[in-house]
XYZ file of C-alpha atoms in Angstrom:
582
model
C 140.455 29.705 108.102
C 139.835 25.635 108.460
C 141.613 23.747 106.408
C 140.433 19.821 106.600
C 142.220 17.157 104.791
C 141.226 13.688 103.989
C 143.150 11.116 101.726
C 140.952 8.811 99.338
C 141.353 5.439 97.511
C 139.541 6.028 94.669
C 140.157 7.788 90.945
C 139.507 11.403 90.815
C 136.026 11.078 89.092
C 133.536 10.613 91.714
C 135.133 13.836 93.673
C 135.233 16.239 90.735
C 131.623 14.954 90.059
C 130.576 15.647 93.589
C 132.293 18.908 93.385
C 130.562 20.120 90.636
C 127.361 18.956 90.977
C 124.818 20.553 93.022
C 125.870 19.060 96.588
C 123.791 16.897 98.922
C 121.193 19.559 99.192
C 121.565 22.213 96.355
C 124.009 23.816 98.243
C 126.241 24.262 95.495
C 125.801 27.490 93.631
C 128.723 29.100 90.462
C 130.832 25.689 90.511
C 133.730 26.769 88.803
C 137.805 26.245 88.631
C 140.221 28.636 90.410
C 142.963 27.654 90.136
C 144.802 24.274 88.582
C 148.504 22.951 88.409
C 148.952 24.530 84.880
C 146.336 26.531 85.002
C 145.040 25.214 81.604
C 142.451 22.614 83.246
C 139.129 22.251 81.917
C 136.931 23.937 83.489
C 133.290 21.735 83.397
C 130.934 24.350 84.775
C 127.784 24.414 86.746
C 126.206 21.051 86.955
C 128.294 19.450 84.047
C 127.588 16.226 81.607
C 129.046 13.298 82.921
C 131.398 13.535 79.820
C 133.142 17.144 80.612
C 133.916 16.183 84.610
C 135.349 12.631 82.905
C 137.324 14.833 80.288
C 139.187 16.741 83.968
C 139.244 13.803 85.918
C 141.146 11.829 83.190
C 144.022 14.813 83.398
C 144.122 14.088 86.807
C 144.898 10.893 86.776
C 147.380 10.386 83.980
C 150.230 10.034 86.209
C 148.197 7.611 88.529
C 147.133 5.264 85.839
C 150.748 5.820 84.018
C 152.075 3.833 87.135
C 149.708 1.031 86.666
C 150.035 -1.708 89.241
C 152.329 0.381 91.481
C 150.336 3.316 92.056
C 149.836 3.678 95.916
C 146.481 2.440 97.323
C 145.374 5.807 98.843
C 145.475 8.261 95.554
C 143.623 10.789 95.826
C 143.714 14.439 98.037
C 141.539 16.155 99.307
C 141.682 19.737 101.042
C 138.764 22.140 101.899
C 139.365 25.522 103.180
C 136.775 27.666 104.973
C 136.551 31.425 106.082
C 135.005 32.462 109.129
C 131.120 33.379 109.265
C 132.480 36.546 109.501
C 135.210 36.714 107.381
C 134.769 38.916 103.971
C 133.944 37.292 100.877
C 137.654 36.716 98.743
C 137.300 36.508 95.522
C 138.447 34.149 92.691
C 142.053 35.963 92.403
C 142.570 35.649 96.440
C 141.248 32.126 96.720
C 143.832 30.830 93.834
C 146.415 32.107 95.475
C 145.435 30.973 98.478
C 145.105 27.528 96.999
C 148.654 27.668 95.839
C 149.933 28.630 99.001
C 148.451 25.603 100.363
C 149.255 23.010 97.695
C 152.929 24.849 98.187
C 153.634 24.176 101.965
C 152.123 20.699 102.033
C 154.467 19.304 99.410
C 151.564 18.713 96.733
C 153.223 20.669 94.222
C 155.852 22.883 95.784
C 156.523 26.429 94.104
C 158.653 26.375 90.894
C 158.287 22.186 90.272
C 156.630 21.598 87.211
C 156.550 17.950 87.415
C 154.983 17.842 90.509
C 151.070 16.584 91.463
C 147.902 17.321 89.601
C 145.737 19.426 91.198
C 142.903 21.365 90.515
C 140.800 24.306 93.399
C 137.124 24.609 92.850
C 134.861 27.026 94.093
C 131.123 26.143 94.636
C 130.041 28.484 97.876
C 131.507 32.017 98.321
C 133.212 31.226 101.544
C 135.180 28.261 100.847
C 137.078 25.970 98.242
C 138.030 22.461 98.110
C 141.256 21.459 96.763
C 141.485 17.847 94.906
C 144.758 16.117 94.292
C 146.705 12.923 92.809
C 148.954 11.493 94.941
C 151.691 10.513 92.038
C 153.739 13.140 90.963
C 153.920 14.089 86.756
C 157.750 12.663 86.603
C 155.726 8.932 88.966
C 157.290 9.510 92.252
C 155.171 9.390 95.081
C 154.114 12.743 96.924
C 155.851 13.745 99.852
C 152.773 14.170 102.121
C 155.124 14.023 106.086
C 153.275 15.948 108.168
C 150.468 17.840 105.387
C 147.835 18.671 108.052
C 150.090 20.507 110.675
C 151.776 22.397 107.828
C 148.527 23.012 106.296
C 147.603 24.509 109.368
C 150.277 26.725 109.905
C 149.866 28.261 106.434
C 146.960 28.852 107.356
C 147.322 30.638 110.494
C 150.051 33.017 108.051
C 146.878 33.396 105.143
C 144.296 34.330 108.360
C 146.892 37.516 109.023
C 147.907 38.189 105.532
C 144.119 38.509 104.315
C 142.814 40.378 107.703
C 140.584 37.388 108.282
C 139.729 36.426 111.813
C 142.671 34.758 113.584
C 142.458 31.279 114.859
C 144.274 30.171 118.092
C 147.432 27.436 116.775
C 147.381 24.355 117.965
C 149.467 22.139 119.022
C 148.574 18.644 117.889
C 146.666 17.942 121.344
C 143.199 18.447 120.412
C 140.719 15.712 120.101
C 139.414 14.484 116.608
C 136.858 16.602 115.455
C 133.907 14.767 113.760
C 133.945 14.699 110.204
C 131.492 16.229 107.337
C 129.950 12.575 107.144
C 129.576 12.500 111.067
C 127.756 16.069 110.830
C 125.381 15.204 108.134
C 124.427 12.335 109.450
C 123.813 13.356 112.959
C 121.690 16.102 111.166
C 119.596 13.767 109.496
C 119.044 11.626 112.420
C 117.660 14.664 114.316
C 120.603 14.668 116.456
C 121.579 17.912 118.138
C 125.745 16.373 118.156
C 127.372 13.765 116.424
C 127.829 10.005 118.411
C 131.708 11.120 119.133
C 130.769 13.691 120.724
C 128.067 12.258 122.988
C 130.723 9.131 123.698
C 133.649 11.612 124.552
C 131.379 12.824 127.339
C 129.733 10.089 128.333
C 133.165 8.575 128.381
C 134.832 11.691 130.462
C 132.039 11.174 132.976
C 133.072 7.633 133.453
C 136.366 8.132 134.575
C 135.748 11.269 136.519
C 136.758 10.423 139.985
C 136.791 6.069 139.080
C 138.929 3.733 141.455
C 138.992 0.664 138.994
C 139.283 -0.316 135.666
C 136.369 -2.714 136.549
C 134.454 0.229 137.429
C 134.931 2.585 134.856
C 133.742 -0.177 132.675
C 130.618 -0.387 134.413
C 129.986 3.404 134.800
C 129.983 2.932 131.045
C 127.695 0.343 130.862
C 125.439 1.937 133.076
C 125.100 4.952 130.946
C 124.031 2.780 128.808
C 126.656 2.597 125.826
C 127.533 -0.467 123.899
C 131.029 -1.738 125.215
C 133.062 -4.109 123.420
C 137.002 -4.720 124.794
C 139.858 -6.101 122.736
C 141.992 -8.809 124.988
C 145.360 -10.066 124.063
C 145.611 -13.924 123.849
C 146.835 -13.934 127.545
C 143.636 -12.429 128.289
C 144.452 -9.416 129.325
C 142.821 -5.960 128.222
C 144.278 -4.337 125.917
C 141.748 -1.716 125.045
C 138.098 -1.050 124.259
C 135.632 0.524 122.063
C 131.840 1.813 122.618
C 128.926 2.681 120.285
C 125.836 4.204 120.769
C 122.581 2.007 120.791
C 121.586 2.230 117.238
C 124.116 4.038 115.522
C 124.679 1.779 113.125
C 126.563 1.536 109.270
C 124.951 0.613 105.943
C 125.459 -2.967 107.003
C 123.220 -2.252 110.027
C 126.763 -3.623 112.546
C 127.001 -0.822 115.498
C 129.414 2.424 115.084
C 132.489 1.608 117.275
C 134.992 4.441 118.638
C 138.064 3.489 120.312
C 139.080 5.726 123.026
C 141.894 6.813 121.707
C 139.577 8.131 118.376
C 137.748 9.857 121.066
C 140.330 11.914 122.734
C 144.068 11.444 122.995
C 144.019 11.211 126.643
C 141.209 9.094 126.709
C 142.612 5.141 125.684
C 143.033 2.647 127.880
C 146.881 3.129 128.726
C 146.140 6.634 129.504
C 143.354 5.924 131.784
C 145.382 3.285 133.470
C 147.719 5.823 134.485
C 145.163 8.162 135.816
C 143.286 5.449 138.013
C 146.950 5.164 139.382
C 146.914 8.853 140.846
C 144.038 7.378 142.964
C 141.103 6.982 144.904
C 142.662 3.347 145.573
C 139.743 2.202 147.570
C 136.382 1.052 146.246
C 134.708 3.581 148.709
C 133.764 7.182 148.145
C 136.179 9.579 150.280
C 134.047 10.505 153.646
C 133.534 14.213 153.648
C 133.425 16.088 156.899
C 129.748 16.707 158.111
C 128.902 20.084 159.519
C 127.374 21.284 162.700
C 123.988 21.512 160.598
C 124.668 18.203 159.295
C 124.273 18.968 155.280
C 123.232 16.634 153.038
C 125.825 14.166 151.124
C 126.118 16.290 148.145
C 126.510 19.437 150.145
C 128.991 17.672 152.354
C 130.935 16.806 148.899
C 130.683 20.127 147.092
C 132.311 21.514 150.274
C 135.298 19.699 150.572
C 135.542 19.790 146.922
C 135.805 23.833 147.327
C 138.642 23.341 149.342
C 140.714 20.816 147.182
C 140.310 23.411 143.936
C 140.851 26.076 146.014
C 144.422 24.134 146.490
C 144.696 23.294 143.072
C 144.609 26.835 142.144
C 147.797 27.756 144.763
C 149.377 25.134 142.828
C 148.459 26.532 139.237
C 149.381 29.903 140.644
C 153.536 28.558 141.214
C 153.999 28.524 137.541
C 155.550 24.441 137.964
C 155.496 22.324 134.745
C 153.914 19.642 137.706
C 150.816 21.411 137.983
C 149.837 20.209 134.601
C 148.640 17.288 136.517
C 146.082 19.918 138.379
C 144.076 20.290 135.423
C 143.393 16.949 134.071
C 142.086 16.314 138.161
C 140.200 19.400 137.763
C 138.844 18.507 134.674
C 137.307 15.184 136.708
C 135.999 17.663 139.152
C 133.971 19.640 136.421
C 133.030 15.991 134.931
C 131.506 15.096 138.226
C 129.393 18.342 138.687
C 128.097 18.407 135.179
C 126.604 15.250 135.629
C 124.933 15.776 139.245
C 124.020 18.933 139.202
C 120.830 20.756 139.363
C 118.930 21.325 135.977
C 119.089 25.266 136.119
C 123.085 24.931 136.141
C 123.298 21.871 134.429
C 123.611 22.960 130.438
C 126.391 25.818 131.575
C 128.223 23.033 133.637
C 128.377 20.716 130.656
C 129.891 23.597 128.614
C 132.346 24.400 131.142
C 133.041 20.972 131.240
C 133.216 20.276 127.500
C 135.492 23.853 127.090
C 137.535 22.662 129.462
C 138.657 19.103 128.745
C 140.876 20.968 125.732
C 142.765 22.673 128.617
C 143.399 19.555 130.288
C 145.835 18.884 127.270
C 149.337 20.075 126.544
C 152.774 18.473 125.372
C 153.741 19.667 129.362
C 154.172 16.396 131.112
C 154.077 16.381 135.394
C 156.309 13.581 136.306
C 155.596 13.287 140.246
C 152.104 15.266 140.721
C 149.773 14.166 143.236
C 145.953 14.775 141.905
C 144.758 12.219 144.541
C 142.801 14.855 146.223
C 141.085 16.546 143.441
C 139.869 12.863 141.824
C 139.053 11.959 145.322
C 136.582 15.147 145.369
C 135.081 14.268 141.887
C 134.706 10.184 143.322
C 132.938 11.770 146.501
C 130.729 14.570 144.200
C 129.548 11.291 141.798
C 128.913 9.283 144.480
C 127.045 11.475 146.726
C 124.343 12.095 143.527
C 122.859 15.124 142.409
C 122.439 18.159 144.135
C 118.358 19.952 144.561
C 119.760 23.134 143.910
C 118.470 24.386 146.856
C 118.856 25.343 150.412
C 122.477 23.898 151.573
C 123.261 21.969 148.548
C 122.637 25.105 146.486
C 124.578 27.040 148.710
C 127.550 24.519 148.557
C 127.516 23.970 144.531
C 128.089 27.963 144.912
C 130.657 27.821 147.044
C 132.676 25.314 144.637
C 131.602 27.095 141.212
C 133.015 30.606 142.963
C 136.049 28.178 143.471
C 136.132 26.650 140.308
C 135.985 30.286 137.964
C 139.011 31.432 139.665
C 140.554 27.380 138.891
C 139.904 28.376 135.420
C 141.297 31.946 135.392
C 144.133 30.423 136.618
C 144.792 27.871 134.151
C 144.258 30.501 131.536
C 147.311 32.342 132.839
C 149.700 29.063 133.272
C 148.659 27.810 129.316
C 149.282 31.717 128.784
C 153.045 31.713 129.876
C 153.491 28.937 127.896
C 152.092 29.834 124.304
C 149.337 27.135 124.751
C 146.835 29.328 123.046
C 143.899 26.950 122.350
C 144.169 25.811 126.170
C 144.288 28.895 127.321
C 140.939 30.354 125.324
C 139.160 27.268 126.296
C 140.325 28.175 130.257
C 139.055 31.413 129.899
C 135.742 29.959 127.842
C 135.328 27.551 131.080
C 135.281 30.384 133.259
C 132.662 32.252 131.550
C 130.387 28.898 131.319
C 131.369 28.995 135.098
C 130.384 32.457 135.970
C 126.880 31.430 134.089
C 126.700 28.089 136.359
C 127.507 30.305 139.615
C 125.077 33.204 138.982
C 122.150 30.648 138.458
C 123.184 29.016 141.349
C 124.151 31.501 143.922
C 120.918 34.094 143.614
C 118.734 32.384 146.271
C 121.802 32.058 148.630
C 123.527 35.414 148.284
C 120.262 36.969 148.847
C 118.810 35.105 151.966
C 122.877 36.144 153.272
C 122.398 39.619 151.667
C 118.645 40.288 153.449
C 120.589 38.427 157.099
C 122.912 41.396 156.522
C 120.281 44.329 156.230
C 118.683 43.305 159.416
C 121.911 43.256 161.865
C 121.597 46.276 164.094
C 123.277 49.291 162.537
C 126.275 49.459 164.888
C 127.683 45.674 164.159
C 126.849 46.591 160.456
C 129.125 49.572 160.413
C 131.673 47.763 162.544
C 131.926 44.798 159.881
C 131.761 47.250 157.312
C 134.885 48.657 158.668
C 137.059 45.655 159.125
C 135.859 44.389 155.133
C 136.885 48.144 154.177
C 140.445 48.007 155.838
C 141.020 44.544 154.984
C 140.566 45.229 151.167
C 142.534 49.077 151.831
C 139.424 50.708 150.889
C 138.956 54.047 152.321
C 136.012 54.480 154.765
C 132.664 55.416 153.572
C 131.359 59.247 154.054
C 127.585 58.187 152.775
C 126.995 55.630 155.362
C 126.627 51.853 154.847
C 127.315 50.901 151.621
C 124.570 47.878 151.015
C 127.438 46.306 148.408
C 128.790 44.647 152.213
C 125.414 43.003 153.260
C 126.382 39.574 152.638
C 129.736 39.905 154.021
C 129.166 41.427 156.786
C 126.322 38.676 157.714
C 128.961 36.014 157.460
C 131.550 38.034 159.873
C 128.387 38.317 162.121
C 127.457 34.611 161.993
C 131.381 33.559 161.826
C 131.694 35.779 165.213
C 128.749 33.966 167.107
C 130.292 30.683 165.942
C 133.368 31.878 168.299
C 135.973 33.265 165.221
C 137.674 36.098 164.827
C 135.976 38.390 162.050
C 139.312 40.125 161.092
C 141.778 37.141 161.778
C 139.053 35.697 158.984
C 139.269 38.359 156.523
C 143.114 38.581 156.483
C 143.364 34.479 155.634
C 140.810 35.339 153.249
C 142.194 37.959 151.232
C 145.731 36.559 151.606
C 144.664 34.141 149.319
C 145.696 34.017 145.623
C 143.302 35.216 142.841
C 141.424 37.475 144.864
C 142.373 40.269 142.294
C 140.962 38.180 139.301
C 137.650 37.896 140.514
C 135.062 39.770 139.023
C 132.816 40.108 142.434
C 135.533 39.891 144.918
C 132.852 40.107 148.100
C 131.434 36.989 147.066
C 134.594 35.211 147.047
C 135.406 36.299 150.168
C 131.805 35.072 151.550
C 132.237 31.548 150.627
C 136.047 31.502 151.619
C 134.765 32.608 154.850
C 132.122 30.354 154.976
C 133.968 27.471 154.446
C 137.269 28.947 156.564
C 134.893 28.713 159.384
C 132.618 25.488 158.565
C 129.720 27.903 158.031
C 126.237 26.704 157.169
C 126.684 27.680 153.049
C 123.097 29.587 153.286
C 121.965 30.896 156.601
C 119.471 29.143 158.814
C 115.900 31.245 158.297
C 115.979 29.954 162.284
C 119.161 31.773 163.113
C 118.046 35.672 163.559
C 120.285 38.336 163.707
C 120.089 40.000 167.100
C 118.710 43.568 167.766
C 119.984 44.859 170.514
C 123.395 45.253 171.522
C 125.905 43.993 169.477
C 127.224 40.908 170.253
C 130.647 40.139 172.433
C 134.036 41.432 170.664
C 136.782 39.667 170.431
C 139.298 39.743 174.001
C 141.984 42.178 172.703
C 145.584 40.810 172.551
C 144.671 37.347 171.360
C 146.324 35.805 168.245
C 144.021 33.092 167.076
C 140.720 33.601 165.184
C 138.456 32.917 168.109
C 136.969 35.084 170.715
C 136.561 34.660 174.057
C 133.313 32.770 174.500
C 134.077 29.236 174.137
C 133.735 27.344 170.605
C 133.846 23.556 169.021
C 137.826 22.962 168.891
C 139.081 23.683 165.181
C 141.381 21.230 163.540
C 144.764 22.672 163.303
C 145.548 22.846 159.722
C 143.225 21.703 156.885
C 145.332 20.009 154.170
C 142.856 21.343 151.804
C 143.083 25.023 152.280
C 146.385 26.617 150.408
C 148.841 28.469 152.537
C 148.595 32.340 152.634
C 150.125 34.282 150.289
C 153.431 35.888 152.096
């Protein structure tokens, strides 16, 4: 159940009227009272004269008008409340009490005062009610209204279980502003598919994903083409700024301006400020590592990205207050894909991106985290440009979506341990939108790896299928090779020729955290792999599998992850790959 509540400066008359009458589009259908503060209210009917909604609106505001001059400027109340599409129909008994429950716990008119405010429930559509209200109580003291929406809401949440309606997640006072009924109808009307805050709030989380400068954020907004207006004190500094959509515009035809505060409480200018702060600090895009194969920029920046989220989820994973930093930096990252990516992935990204940004938000506050890294990966991602979808860069956005579900899971469980139920449905929402990203994504990939893996010779098949099998503790196979393995075992056979290890691989691999939360655990351990051992992130068509003998083993005895045969020297330790799991 949704209870939304607005406060009004007019008399009662042109609600009750609206309430009655037959709605914007006919909509209304059986107006009629259900309830009242004496329960002795006139009841004007279906599509009333003017004269009987004047007769109930004058009984509302007897105690406003008996105040004269010092009646408060915002008088009227106004609360709708709205089942669930799937919610059973209540009836006119349930819905008054419901309505007296509500006008109860927000201090309208508490139980058992009978001087306190008029108000009267109406019923015009069999799965809600709207409640209207004077804000001056019968004996002319003001109504008590501290704090009406969050303790409408929690009455709420107690009505949802009490009626066996469909339970909503609490919240927490962290979510952005919804749009309102006026916002929805008009964007309807317009032939827009979502209201103007919505489209800013992305537009404007795009902006600052992975930003250096105020100066450039500004631009970035500009150059998405939104109107931008800033408010400077009289030293001339910035104080804060609003933007507008071309040609959303009022009754007086002036442009539709949303601070960015109204947008999302994370997203005004002192807020922002503090993020740019947690770096890049340079004007230039980090320099990502380039391959043997030399990938392409976006490749190059979807790789190292993998690594940094890969990070972020260790972090996530030590249940630290701090890592609530991680998941405003990962919400950048998601910022930056959704806008670059390919068009096949590109509506599920912008879900997972939109589902997300509520997860970024909690009352948790890290103090001293360091989400340099992961805003560094977003700067590089947005820089680099969009990805074809195809061949390497393809390959790569896999390799950080795999990444990136298992981010999400992740967050789930830390807003989980903390009783941050709305962030931790939209974490698990996110991953789903992920999984639908990845699976577009990785077909082309995981099948050219898949069909690499069918043609190794049979011996170096079964011998990869036996390290994957005693690496996971999975018993050996009595049917022969189990074609689930293909993919993984042509990564072990192309990470071998590069000079690794196969089974040093596979145990850094699975040590990792997660592992047991994936849903296709082989795949995960491909791209790990892949990117463990700076693997092309789809195999060369060039590169054929041998089909003779199998190729050299591994010198017993020897503790690193590279055979015999000489190899390009590996780095020591990457920064951006987590530490095992002990």
């Amino acid at each position: 159940m949704i209870p939304k509540i607005r406060i009004g400066t007019d008399r009662s008359f042109p609600l009750v009227n609206y309430l009655f009458g037959p709605g914007k589009a006919n909509e209304h259908t059986d107006q009629h009272l259900v309830a009242s503060w004496n329960d002795f209210a006139p009841d004007p009917g279906p599509n009333p004269e003017r004269h009987q909604v004047a007769k109930l609106a004058d009984q509302l505001d007897q105690p406003v008008k008996a105040l004269g001059d010092r009646a408060p400027a915002k008088k009227i109340w106004h609360c709708s409340l709205r089942t669930a599409p799937e919610d059973r129909h209540l009836d006119d008994a349930e819905w008054a009490a419901i309505a007296r429950r509500i006008v109860h716990a927000t201090g309208i008119a508490p139980e058992g005062d009978t001087v306190a405010c008029r108000w009267v429930a109406v019923r015009h559509a069999p799965d809600h009610i709207h409640i209207a209200a004077t804000l001056v109580r019968q004996d002319g003291r003001l109504a008590n209204l501290s704090f009406d929406r969050p303790k409408a809401q929690a009455e709420a949440r107690l009505i949802e279980k009490d009626y066996g309606l469909r339970q909503l997640t609490p919240g927490d006072g962290t979510a952005a502003q919804t749009p309102t009924s006026q916002e929805r109808w008009k964007a309807e009307r317009t032939g827009r598919t979502e209201t103007p805050r919505e489209t800013l709030r992305e537009a404007v989380r795009q902006a600052v994903a992975g930003a250096a400068t105020e100066d450039e954020f500004f631009t970035r907004l500009r150059e998405a083409g939104l109107r931008v207006k800033l408010r400077h004190a009289p030293s001339g500094d910035v104080l804060g700024y609003n933007v507008a959509l071309p040609g959303d515009r009022n009754a007086s035809a002036e442009p539709i301006w949303f601070s960015g505060s109204k947008l999302g409480p994370d997203l005004s200018l002192p807020r922002i400020r503090r993020r740019l702060t947690d770096g890049p600090t340079h004007g230039e895009p980090p320099r990502s590592r380039t391959s043997r194969n030399g990938p392409s920029a976006p490749a190059r920046s979807r790789r190292d990205a993998a690594g940094i989220a890969e990070r972020a989820t260790a972090v996530l994973n030590e249940d630290d207050d701090e890592a609530a930093a991680q998941l405003v930096g990962a919400g950048e990252l998601l910022d930056a894909l959704a806008q670059t990516s390919p068009a096949a992935s590109r509506a599920a990204l912008r879900d997972a991106a939109r589902t997300f940004e509520r997860a970024t938000r909690s009352h948790v506050r890290a103090e001293n985290a360091d989400i340099r890294a992961l805003r560094s990966a977003a700067r590089g991602i947005v820089h680099a440009g969009g990805a074809l979808g195809r061949g390497e860069d393809g390959g790569a956005t896999a390799m950080v979506l795999s990444t990136l579900v298992l981010l999400t899971l992740a967050a789930a469980r830390w807003h989980s341990a903390r009783g941050h139920a709305q962030q931790a449905a939209a974490s698990r929402e996110a991953a789903d939108h992920l999984r639908a990203a990845y699976q577009q994504t990785a077909t082309t990939p995981m099948r050219a790896m898949r069909e690499k893996g069918q043609a190794l010779p049979e011996p170096e098949r079964r011998r990869h299928e036996a390290t994957i099998r005693a690496a996971l503790g999975e018993p050996e196979s009595r049917t022969g090779t189990d074609r689930r393995y293909d993919a993984l075992a042509a990564t072990l056979a192309e990470a071998e020729k590069a000079g690794h290890d196969p089974k040093a691989l596979l145990e850094e691999a699975t040590s990792w955290r997660e592992l047991d939360t994936a849903r296709n655990t082989d795949d995960v351990l491909v791209w790990r792999i892949r990117r463990i051992a700076d693997l092309p992130s789809i195999p060369s068509s060039s590169d054929k599998p041998k089909t003779g003998a199998s190729q050299e083993r591994p010198v017993a005895g020897r503790s690193n992850t590279r055979a015999a045969k000489p190899a390009p020297a590996r780095p020591a330790a990457d920064p951006r790959r987590p530490a095992p799991r002990r």
